[in-house]
Structure formats: structure tokens, C-alpha cells
Coordinates of C-alpha atoms in Angstrom, one line a residue:
X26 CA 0.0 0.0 0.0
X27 CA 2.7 2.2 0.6
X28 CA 4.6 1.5 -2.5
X29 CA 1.0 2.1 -4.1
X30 CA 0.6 5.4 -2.2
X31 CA 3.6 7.0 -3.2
X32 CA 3.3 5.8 -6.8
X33 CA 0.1 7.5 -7.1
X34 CA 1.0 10.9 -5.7
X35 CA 4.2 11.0 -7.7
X36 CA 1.0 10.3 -10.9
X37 CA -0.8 13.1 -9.9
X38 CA 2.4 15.3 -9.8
X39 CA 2.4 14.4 -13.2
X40 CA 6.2 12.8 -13.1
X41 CA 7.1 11.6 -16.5
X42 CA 8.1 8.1 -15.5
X43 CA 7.7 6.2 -12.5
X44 CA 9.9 2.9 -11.9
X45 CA 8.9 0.4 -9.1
X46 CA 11.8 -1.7 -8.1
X47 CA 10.6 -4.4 -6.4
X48 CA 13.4 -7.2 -6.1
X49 CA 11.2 -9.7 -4.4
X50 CA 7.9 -9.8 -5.6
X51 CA 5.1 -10.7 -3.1
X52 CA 2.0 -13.0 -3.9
X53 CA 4.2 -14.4 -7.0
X54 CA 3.3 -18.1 -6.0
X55 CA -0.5 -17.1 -6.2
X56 CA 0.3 -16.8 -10.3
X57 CA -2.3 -19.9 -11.1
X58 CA -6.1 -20.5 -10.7
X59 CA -6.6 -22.9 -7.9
X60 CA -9.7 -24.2 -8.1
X61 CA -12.2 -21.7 -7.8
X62 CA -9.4 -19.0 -6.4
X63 CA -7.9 -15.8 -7.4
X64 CA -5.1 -15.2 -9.2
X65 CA -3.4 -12.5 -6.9
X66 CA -1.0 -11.5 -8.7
X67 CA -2.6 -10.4 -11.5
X68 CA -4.5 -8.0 -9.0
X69 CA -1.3 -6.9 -8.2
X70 CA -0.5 -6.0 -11.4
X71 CA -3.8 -4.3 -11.8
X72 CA -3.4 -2.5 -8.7
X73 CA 0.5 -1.2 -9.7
X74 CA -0.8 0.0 -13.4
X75 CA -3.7 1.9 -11.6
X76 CA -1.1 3.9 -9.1
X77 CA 1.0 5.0 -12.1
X78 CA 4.2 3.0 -12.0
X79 CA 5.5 2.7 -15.8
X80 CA 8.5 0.0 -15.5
X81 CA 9.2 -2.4 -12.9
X82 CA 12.8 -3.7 -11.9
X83 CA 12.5 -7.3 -10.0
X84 CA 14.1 -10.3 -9.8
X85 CA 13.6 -14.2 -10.0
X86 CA 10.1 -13.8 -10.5
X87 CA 8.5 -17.6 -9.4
X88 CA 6.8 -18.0 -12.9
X89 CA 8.7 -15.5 -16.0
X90 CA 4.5 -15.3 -17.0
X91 CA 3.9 -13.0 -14.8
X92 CA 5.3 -10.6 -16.7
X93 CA 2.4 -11.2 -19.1
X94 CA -0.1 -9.6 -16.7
X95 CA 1.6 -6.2 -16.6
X96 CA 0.6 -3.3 -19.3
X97 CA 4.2 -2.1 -19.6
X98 CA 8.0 -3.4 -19.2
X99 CA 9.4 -5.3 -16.7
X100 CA 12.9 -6.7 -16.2
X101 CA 13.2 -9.4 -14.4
X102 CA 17.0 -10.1 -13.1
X103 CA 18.4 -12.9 -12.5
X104 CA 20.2 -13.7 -9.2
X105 CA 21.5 -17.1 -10.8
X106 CA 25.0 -15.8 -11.8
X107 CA 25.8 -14.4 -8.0
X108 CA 24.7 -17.9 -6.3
X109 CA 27.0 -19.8 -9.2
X110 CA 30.0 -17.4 -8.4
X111 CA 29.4 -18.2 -4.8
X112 CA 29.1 -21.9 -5.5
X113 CA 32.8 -21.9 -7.4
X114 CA 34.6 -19.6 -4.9
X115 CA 33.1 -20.8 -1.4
X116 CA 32.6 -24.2 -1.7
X117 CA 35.5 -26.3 -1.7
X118 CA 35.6 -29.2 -4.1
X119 CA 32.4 -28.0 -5.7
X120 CA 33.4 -29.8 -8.7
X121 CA 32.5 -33.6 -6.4
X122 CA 29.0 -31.5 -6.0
X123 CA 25.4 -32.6 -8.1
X124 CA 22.7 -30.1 -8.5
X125 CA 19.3 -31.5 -7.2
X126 CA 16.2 -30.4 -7.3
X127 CA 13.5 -31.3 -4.6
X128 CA 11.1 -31.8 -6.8
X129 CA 10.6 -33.0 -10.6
X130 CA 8.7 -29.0 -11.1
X131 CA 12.1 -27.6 -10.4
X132 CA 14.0 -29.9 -12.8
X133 CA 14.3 -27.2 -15.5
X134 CA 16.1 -24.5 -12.8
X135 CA 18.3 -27.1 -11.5
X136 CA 19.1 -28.3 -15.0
X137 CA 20.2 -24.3 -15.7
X138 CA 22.5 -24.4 -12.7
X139 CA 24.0 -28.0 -13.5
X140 CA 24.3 -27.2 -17.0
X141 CA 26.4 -24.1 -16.4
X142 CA 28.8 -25.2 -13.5
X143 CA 29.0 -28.5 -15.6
X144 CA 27.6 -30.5 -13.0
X145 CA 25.4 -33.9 -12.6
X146 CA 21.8 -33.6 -11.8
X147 CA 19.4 -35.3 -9.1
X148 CA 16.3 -34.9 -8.8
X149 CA 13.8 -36.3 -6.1
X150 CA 10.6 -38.0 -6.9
X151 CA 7.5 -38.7 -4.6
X152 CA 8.2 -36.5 -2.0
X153 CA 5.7 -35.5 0.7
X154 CA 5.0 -32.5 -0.1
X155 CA 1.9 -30.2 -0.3
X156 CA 1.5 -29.2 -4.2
X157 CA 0.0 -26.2 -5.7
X158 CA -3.0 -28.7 -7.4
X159 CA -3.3 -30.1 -3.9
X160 CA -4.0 -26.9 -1.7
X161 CA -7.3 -26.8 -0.4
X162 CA -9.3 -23.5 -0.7
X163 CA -12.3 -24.5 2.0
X164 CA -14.9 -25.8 -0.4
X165 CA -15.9 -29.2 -0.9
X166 CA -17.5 -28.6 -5.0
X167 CA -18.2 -30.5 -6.9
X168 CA -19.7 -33.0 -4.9
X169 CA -19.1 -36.4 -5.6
X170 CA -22.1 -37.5 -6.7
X171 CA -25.7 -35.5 -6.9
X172 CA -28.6 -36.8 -7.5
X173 CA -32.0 -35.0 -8.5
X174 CA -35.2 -35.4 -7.2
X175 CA -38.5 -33.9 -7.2
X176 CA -39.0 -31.1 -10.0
X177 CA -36.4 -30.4 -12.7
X178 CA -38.6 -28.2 -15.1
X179 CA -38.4 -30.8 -17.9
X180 CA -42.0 -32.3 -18.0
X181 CA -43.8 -32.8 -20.9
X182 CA -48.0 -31.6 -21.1
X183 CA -50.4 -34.2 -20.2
X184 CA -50.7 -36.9 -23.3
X185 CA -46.9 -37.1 -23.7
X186 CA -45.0 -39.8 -23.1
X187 CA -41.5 -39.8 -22.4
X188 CA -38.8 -41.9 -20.2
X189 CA -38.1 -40.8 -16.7
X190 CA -35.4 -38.4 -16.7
X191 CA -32.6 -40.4 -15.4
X192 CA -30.6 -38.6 -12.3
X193 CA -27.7 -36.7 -13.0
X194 CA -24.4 -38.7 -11.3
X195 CA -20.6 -37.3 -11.7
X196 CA -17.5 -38.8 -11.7
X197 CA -15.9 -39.8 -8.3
X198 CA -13.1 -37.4 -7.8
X199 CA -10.3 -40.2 -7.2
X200 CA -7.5 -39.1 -5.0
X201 CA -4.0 -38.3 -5.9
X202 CA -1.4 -41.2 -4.6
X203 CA 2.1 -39.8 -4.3
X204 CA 4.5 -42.6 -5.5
X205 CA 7.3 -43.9 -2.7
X206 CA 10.1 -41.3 -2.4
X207 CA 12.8 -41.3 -5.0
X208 CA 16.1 -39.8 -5.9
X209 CA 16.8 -40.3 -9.8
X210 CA 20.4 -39.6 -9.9
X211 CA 23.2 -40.8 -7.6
X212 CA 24.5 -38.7 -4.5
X213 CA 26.7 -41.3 -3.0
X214 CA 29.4 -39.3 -1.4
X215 CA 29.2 -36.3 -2.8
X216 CA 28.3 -32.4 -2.6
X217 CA 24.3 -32.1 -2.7
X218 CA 23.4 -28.7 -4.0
X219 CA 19.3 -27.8 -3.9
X220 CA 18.8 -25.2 -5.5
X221 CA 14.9 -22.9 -5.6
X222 CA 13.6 -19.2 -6.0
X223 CA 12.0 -19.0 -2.6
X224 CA 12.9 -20.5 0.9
X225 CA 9.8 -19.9 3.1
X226 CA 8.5 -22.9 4.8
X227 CA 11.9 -24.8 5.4
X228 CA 9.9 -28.4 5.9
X229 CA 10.0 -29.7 2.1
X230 CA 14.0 -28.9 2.3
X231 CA 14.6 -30.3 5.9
X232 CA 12.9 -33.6 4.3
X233 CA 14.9 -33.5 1.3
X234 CA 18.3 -33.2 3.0
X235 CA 17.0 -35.8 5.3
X236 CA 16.7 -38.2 2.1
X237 CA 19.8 -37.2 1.0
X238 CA 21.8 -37.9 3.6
X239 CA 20.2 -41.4 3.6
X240 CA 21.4 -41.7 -0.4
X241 CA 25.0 -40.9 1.2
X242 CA 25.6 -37.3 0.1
X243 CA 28.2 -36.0 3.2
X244 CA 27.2 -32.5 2.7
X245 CA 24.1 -30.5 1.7
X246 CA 23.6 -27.0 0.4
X247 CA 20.4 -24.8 -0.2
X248 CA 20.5 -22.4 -2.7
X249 CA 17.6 -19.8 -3.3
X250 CA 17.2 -16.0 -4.0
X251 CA 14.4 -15.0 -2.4
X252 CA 15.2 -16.0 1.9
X253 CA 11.8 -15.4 3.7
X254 CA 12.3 -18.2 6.7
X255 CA 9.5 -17.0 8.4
X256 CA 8.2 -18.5 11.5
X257 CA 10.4 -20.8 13.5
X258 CA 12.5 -22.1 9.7
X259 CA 16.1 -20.8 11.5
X260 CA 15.5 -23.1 14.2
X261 CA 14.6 -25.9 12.0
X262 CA 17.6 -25.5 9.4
X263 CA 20.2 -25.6 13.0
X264 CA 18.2 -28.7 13.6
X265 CA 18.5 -30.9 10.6
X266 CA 20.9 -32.2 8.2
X267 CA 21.6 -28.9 6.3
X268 CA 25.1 -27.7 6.4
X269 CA 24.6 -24.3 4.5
X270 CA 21.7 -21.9 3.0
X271 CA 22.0 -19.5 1.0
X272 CA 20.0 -16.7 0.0
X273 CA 20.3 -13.4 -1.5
X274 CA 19.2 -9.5 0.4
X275 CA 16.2 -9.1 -2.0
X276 CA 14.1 -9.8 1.3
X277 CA 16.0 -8.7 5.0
X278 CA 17.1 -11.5 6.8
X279 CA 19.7 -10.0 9.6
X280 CA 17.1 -11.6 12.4
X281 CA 17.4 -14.9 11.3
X282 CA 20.9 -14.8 11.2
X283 CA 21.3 -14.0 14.3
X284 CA 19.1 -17.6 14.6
X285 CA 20.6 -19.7 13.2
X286 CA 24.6 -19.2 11.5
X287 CA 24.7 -21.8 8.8
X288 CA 22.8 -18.6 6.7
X289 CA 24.6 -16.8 4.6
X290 CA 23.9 -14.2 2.3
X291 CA 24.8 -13.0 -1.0
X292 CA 25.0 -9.5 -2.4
X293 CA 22.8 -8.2 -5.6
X294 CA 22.3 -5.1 -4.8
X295 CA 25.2 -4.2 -7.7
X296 CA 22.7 -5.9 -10.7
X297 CA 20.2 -3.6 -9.1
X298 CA 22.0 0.0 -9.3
X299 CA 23.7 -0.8 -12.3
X300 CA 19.6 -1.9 -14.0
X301 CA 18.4 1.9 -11.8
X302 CA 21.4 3.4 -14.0
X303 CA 21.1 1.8 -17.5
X304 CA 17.1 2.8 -17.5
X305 CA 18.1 6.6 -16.1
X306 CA 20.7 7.2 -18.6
X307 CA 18.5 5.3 -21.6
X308 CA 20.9 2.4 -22.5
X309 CA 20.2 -1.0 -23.5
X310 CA 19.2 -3.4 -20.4
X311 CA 20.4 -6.5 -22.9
X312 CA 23.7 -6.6 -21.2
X313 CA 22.3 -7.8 -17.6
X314 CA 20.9 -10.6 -19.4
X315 CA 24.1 -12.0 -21.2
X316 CA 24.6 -15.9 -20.2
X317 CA 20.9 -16.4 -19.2
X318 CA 19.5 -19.6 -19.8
X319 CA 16.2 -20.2 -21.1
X320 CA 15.0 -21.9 -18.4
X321 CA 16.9 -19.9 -15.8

């Protein structure tokens, strides 16, 4: 609202341009119609276009459609290239390390990573998790099966005959089985690197290094650009079998690092100035986007 606020007075000040930079992009998850839900962030789009803003600097967004629901330009950075650089110059013996992704929907980011630092790739299959399809939104429709009764507004007049109309009965909604828990791709003594956009809820990655560990992987890395750990995840991370996760400043952290120390954090404000400068001065944003894979 704030961000909204001050967009709108600098609108009605009649500034020329105005440039949100947002480097963490809230309700991006909520990018999909769940059910019978709402797609928030294409409120928030709405909502941004309506205060004034005319360009939009953020980064990682959690689906690169988003950028579909705006009415004018967004660049969305990548934070990829500072977590790589990390990987090669803190991680000792990164080349014994395999890129793994907790699950088979974040094959294509871990594949960008693995590709890149010429790495191997794991993924893990069947895990417990809580998926997108699966949330609940607090409605139970459509029912299983419905039958009608009584009037349905299809009778005929006296002196026609016709069948009974036959009640109306819809498919049972058969629930999804998860398969038993996976890893495709071998970890056996080696460096396991996870790698994400967001780190909120820490229990899908606490599982994960749980079944890694089991594999034989001797040491286990999170990577992820966007470090909300809300709630209690700095005490769960000190509590399980994760040596080291790293996140980027786009969202403040400095609490949970005072936590829990296996968190580290990586600089990007420099991709951010130098994107503020090359829109101010009118030059070509291509550059920032040189060595970005497709599915990156």
C-alpha cells in the first residue's frame, strides 16, 4: 500500500516516468487458478498499473508469465549468476557437488544451474509434499455424486410420453497417490546442491536433506534468492541435516541470522543499481541478461 501510495502521488504530480523496483515480488506463487481461487497476482499488477508505475525492476520472478499480466515493461533479473560465483569460490571441491532439485517441477532451474557449472543432476521424486494442485481453498464442489429429485422443469403436457429423466451422477473425484520417495540420480558421497527461487516454509527442504543424507551425500547446500524463513525455519535449518543456506538481500534476513549461522547471504544489490542506471541514462538493459539460460 505504501509502494502504491507514493506511486500515485508521484501520478498526480504528473512525473514523466515512475519505476517500481521491487526485487522480491510478493504474492508471485499465487500466479495460477486454484480451483475456484484468485489469481493475486494479477491484482497486483492491476493494482500497480492503476497507481501510475510505468516499469518495474525485479528479480527471480516464481513463474517468467507474470510478466504477461503487466501493461508495460518489466525486467526481471536474475540472481543465478551471483549464487554460481558463490558456489565456485566458497565451496570447496564443488566440482565432487550434483545439483538437485526437490522436486521433478524444479527440474528445469536445477538443469540451468547443472548445465552451467557442468555439474550432474538429481532430482527427487514422490516426495511429501503439499503441491499447488493439492492446496485446499475451504470448499468441498463439486460433490461427488448429486442426484436430483422432485422437479427439474423438464415435463412434458399431459398426453406425452416420455422416459423418466434419469438422475444426474458425476464422476468420483479419485485421490492423488504420491509414488514412494525417489532420488533419480546418484548422491553417494558427494556435494548435494538444492537449488529454488523461494525458501519460506523450510519443511520440504529439511525432508529432502533428510533423504539425501540417507542416499550418502556428506554434505548439503540450499540455494535460493528469495530467503523469507518466516516462523520458526532458523530453528529448524540448525536442527537438521543442512550444512549451509544461501539466500540473497532481496528480502531482509539480519534476524534470522542472528538464529541460526549456517545462513549466509549474497550480495545483488550491484545488478540492481547498475539496471536503476542503465534505465536513467537510456541504455540497453540487454547486457544484464548475457549468459541467461532459457529456463533460468
Amino acid at each position: 500500500m505504501e509502494l502504491l501510495i507514493m506511486a500515485y502521488a508521484l501520478k498526480t504530480s504528473c512525473a514523466k516516468n515512475i519505476i517500481g523496483v521491487i526485487p522480491y515480488f510478493p504474492y508471485s506463487k499465487q500466479c495460477k487458478m486454484r480451483k475456484r481461487g484468485s489469481i493475486v497476482s494479477k491484482l497486483l499488477a492491476s493494482m500497480l498499473a492503476k497507481a501510475g508505475l510505468t516499469h518495474i525492476i525485479t528479480m527471480d520472478l516464481h513463474q517468467k508469465e507474470i510478466q504477461g499480466f503487466f501493461s508495460f515493461p518489466v525486467d526481471n533479473l536474475r540472481a543465478s549468476p551471483f549464487l554460481i560465483q558463490y558456489i565456485q569460490e566458497e565451496i570447496a571441491d564443488y566440482r565432487n557437488a550434483i545439483i538437485v532439485a526437490k522436486s521433478p517441477s524444479a527440474a528445469k532451474r536445477a538443469q540451468s544451474y547443472a548445465e552451467r557449472l557442468r555439474l550432474g543432476l538429481a532430482v527427487i521424486h514422490g516426495e511429501a509434499q503439499c503441491s499447488e494442485s493439492d492446496m485446499a481453498d475451504g470448499r468441498h464442489s463439486p460433490p461427488c455424486v448429486r442426484n436430483t429429485t422432485g422437479h427439474t422443469g423438464l415435463e412434458l403436457p399431459p398426453g406425452k410420453q416420455q422416459a423418466p429423466f434419469p438422475g444426474i451422477e458425476l464422476p468420483i473425484m479419485m485421490a492423488k497417490e504420491k509414488p514412494p520417495i525417489t532420488v533419480v540420480g546418484d548422491v553417494g558421497g558427494r556435494i548435494a546442491i538444492i537449488v529454488d527461487d523461494i525458501i519460506d516454509d523450510v519443511g520440504d527442504f529439511v525432508a529432502a536433506a533428510e533423504i539425501l543424507k540417507e542416499r550418502g551425500a556428506y554434505k548439503i547446500y540450499i540455494m535460493a534468492t528469495h530467503g523469507l524463513l518466516s516462523a520458526d525455519a532458523p530453528r529448524l535449518i540448525e536442527e537438521s541435516a543442512i550444512d549451509e543456506v544461501v539466500v540473497t538481500n532481496t528480502v531482509p534476513h539480519e534476524v534470522q541470522k542472528l538464529q541460526c549461522p549456517k545462513i549466509k547471504t549474497v550480495d545483488v544489490s550491484m545488478i540492481l543499481a547498475e539496471a536503476i542506471r542503465r534505465i536513467h541514462n537510456g541504455e540497453s538493459m540487454a547486457y544484464l541478461f548475457r549468459n541467461i539460460t532459457v529456463d533460468d
